Short mmCIF file of C-alpha atoms and ligand atoms in Angstrom, two decimals:
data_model
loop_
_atom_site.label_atom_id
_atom_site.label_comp_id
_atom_site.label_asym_id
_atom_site.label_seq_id
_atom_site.Cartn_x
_atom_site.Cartn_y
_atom_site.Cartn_z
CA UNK A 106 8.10 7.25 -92.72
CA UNK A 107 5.04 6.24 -91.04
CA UNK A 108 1.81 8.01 -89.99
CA UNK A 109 -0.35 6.76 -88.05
CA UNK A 110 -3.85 7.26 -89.03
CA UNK A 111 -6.10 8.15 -85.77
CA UNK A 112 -9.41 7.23 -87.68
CA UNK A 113 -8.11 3.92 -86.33
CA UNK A 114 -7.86 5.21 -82.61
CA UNK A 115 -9.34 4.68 -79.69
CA UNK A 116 -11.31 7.70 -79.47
CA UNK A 117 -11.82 7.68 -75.71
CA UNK A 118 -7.74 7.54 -75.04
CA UNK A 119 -6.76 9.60 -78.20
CA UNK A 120 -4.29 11.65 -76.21
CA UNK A 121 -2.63 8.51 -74.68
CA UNK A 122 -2.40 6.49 -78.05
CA UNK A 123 -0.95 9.97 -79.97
CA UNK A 124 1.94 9.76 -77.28
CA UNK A 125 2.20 6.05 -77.71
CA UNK A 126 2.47 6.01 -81.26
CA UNK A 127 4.74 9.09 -80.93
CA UNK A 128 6.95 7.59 -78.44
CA UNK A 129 7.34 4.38 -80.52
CA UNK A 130 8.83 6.42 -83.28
CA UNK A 131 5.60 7.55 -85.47
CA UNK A 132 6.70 10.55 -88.27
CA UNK A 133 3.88 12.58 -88.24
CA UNK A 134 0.18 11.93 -87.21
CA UNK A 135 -2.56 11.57 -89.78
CA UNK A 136 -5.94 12.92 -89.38
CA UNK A 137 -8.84 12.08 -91.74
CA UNK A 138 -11.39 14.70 -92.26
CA UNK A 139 -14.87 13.40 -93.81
CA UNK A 140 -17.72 16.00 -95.08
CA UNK A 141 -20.26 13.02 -95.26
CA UNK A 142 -20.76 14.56 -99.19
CA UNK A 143 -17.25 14.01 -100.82
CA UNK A 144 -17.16 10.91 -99.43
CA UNK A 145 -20.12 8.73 -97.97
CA UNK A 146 -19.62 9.07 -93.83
CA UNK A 147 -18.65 11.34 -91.47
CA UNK A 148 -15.39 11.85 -88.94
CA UNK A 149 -13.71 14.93 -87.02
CA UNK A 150 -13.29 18.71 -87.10
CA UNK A 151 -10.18 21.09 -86.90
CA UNK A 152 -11.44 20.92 -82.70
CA UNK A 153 -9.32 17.11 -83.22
CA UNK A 154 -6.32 18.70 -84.21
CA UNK A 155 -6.43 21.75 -81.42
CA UNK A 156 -6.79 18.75 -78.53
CA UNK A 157 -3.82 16.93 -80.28
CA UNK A 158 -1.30 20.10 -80.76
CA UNK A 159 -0.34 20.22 -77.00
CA UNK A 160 0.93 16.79 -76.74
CA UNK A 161 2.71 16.06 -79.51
CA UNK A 162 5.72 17.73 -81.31
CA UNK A 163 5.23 15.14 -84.56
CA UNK A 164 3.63 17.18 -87.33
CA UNK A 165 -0.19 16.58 -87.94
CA UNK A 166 -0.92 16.24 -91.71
CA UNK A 167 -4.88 16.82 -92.31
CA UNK A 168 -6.35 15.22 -94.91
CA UNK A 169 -9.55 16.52 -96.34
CA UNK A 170 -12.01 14.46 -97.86
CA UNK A 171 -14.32 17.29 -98.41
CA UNK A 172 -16.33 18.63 -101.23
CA UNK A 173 -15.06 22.67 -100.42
CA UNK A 174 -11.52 22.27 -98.99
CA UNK A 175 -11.44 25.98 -99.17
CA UNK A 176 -13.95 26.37 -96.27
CA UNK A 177 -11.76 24.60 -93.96
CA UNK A 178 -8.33 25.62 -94.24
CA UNK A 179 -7.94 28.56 -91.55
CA UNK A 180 -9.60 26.30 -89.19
CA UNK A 181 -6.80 23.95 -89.61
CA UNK A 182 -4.22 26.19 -89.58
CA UNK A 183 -5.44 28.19 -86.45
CA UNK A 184 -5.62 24.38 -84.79
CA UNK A 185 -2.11 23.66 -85.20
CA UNK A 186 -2.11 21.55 -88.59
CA UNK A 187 1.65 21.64 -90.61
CA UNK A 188 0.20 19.83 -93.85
CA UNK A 189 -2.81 20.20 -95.99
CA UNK A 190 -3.89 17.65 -98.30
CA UNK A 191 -6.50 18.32 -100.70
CA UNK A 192 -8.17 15.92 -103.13
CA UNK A 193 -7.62 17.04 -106.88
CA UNK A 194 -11.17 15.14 -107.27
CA UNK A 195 -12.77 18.47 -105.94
CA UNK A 196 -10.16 21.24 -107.83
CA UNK A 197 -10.53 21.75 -111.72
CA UNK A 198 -7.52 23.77 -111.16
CA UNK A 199 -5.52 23.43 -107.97
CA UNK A 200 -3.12 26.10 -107.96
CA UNK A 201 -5.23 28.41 -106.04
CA UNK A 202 -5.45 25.99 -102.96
CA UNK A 203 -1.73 25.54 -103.55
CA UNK A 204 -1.07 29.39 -103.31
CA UNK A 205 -3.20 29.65 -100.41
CA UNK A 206 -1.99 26.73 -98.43
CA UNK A 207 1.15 28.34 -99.05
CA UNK A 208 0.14 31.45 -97.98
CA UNK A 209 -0.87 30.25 -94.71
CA UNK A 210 2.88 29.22 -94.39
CA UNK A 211 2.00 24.93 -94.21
CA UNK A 212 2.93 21.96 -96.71
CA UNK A 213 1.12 20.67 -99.22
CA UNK A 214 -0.13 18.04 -99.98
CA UNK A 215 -2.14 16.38 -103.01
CA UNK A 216 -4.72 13.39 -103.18
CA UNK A 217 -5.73 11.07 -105.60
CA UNK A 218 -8.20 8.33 -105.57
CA UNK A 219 -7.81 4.69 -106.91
CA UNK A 220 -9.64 5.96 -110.08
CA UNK A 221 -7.93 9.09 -110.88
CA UNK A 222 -5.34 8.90 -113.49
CA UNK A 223 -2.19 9.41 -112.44
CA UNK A 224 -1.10 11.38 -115.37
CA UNK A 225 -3.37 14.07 -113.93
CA UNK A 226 -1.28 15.06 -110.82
CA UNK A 227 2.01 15.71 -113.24
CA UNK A 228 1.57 19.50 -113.91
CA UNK A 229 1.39 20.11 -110.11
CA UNK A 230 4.18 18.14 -108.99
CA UNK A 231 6.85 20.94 -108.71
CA UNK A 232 4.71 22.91 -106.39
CA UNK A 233 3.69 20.54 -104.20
CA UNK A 234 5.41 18.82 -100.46
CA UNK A 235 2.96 15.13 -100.93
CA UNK A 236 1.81 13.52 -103.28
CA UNK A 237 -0.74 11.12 -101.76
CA UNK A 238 -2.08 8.00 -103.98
CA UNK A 239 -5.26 6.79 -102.07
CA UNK A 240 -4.72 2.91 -102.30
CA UNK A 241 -8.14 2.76 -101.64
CA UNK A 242 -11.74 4.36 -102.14
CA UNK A 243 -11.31 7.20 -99.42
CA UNK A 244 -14.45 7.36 -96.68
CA UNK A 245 -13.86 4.02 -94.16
CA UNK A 246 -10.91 2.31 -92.57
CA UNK A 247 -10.21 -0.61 -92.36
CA UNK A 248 -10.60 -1.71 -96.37
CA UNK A 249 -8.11 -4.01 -98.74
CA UNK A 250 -4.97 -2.34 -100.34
CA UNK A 251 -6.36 -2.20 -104.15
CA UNK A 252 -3.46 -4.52 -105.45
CA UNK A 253 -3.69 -2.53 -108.88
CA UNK A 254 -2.33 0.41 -106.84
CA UNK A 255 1.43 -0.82 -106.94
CA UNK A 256 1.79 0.02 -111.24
CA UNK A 257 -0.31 3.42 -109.91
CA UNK A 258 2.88 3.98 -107.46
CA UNK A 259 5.70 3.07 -109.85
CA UNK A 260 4.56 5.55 -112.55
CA UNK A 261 4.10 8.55 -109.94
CA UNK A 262 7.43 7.48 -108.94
CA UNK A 263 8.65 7.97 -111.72
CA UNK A 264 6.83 11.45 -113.12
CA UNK A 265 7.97 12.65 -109.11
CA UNK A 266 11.28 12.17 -110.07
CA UNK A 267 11.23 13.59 -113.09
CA UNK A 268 9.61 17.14 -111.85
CA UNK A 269 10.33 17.08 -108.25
CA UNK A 270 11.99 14.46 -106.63
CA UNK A 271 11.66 16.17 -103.36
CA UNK A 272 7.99 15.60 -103.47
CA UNK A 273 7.24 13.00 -100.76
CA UNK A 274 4.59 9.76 -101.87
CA UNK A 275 2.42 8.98 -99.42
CA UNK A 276 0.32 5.90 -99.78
CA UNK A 277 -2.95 5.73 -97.66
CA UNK A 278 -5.36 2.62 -97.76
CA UNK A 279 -4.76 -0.60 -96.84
CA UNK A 280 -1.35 -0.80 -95.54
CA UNK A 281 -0.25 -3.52 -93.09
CA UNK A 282 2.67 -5.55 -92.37
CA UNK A 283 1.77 -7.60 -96.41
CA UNK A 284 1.43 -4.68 -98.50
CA UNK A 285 3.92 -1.85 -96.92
CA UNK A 286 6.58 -3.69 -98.20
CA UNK A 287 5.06 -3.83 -102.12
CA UNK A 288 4.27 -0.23 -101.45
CA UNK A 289 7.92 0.65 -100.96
CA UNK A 290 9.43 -0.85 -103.22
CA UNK A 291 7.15 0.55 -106.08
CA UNK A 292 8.68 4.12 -104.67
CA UNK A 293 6.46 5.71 -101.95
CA UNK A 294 8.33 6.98 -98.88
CA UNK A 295 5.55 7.86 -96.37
CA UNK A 296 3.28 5.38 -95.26
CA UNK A 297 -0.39 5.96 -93.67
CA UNK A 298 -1.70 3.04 -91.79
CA UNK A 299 -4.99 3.11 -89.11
CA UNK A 300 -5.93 -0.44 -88.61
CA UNK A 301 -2.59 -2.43 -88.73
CA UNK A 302 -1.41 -0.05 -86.11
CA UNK A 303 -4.47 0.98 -83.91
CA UNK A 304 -6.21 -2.42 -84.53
CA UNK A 305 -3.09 -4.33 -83.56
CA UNK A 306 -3.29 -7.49 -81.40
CA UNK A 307 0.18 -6.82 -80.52
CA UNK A 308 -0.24 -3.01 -79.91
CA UNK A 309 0.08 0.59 -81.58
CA UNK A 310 4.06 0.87 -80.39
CA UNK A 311 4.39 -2.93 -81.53
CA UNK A 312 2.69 -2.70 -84.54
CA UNK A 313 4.33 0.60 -85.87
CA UNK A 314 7.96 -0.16 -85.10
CA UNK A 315 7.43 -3.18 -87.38
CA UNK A 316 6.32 -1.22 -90.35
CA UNK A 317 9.13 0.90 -89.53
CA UNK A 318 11.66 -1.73 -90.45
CA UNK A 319 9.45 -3.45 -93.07
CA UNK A 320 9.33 -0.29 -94.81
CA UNK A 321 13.11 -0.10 -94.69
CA UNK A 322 13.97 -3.50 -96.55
CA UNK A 323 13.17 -2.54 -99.77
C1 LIG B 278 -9.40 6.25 -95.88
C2 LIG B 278 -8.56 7.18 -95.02
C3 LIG B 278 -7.40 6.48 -94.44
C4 LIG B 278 -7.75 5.41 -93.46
C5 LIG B 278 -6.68 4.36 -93.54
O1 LIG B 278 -10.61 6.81 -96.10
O2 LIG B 278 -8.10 8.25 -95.78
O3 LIG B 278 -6.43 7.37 -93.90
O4 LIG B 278 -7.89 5.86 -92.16
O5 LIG B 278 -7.10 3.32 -92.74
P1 LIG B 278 -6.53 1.85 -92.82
O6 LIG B 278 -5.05 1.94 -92.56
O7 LIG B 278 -7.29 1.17 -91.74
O8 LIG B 278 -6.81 1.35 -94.19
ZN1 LIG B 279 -6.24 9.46 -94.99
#
């Protein structure tokens, strides 16, 4: 599965590249939300995801970089999101945001940076949708898939199915057309990419529909 990451966009034909992406067979639609304090820059509000909801069907996954992920989540909702993902970075304990992500009736999702162990996501796997293993420092597109993220991968693969092997792995960070493949085959199913679709010489519709089938061949 892919999803597009609109950090990546053209932000003056957002609308029109959504529909392209969606068109070409895109999953779901990725939005990165940046408090400029969890991580060091700045990028889009819940307003985003209320422009998008009209014209688009895909479900919109939010991720929040944020310090307070707490502060933010009826926004989202109200906007049209279907998926939360929090960072575990920011919550000691994160049943609470589970619960009340589930509350709100959405998915669930949980990041991890490149720096995290992964050990530390295991006692939350059964109540979580996502399980998302940043592949690179979280705050800018555009940055190198950290190679050492592959072993990360295999041994959340493994510990996902183990507890929950219904949980989807979603790898965000550097994934192109090279490292999708590596990605896959080390057991994650749902595949972010901004620049290698939206930065595409060939094209968003282009671009994605290869990742598709590299994806695939695993
Ligand atoms: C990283 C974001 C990513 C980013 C991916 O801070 O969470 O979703 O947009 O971008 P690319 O695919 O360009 O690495
Ligand atoms: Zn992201």
């Amino acid at each position: 599965m892919i999803a597009p990451s609109i950090l990546a966009a053209d932000f003056a034909r957002l609308g029109e590249q959504v529909r392209e992406v969606a068109d070409a067979g895109a999953n779901r639609i990725h939005i990165d939300v940046m408090d400029g304090h969890f991580v060091p820059n700045l990028s889009m509000g819940s307003v985003v995801v209320k422009g998008l909801r009209p014209i688009t069907t895909l479900p919109l996954e939010v991720h929040l970089m944020v310090e307070d992920p707490g502060r933010f989540l009826d926004g989202f909702v109200k906007a049209g999101a279907d998926t939360l993902i929090v960072h575990l970075e920011v919550l000691p304990d994160p049943r609470p945001m589970i619960e009340q992500i589930r509350s709100l009736g959405k998915k669930v999702g949980l990041a991890f940076n490149p720096d995290m162990a992964v050990e530390r996501i295991e006692p939350f796997l059964r109540d979580i949708d996502l399980a998302l293993c940043m592949t690179v420092f979280p705050g800018f597109g555009g940055q190198a898939y950290i190679p050492e993220s592959t072993q990360r991968i295999k041994k959340l693969r493994a510990m996902v199915n183990m507890h929950n092997p219904a949980c989807e792995i979603e790898v965000d960070g550097g994934i192109d057309a090279r490292t999708i493949r590596e990605a896959a085959s080390a057991g994650a199913t749902v595949f972010v990419a901004g620049t290698a679709i939206f930065g595409a010489a060939k094209g968003p519709a282009a671009a994605l529909q290869e990742l598709q089938q590299l994806a695939k061949i695993v």
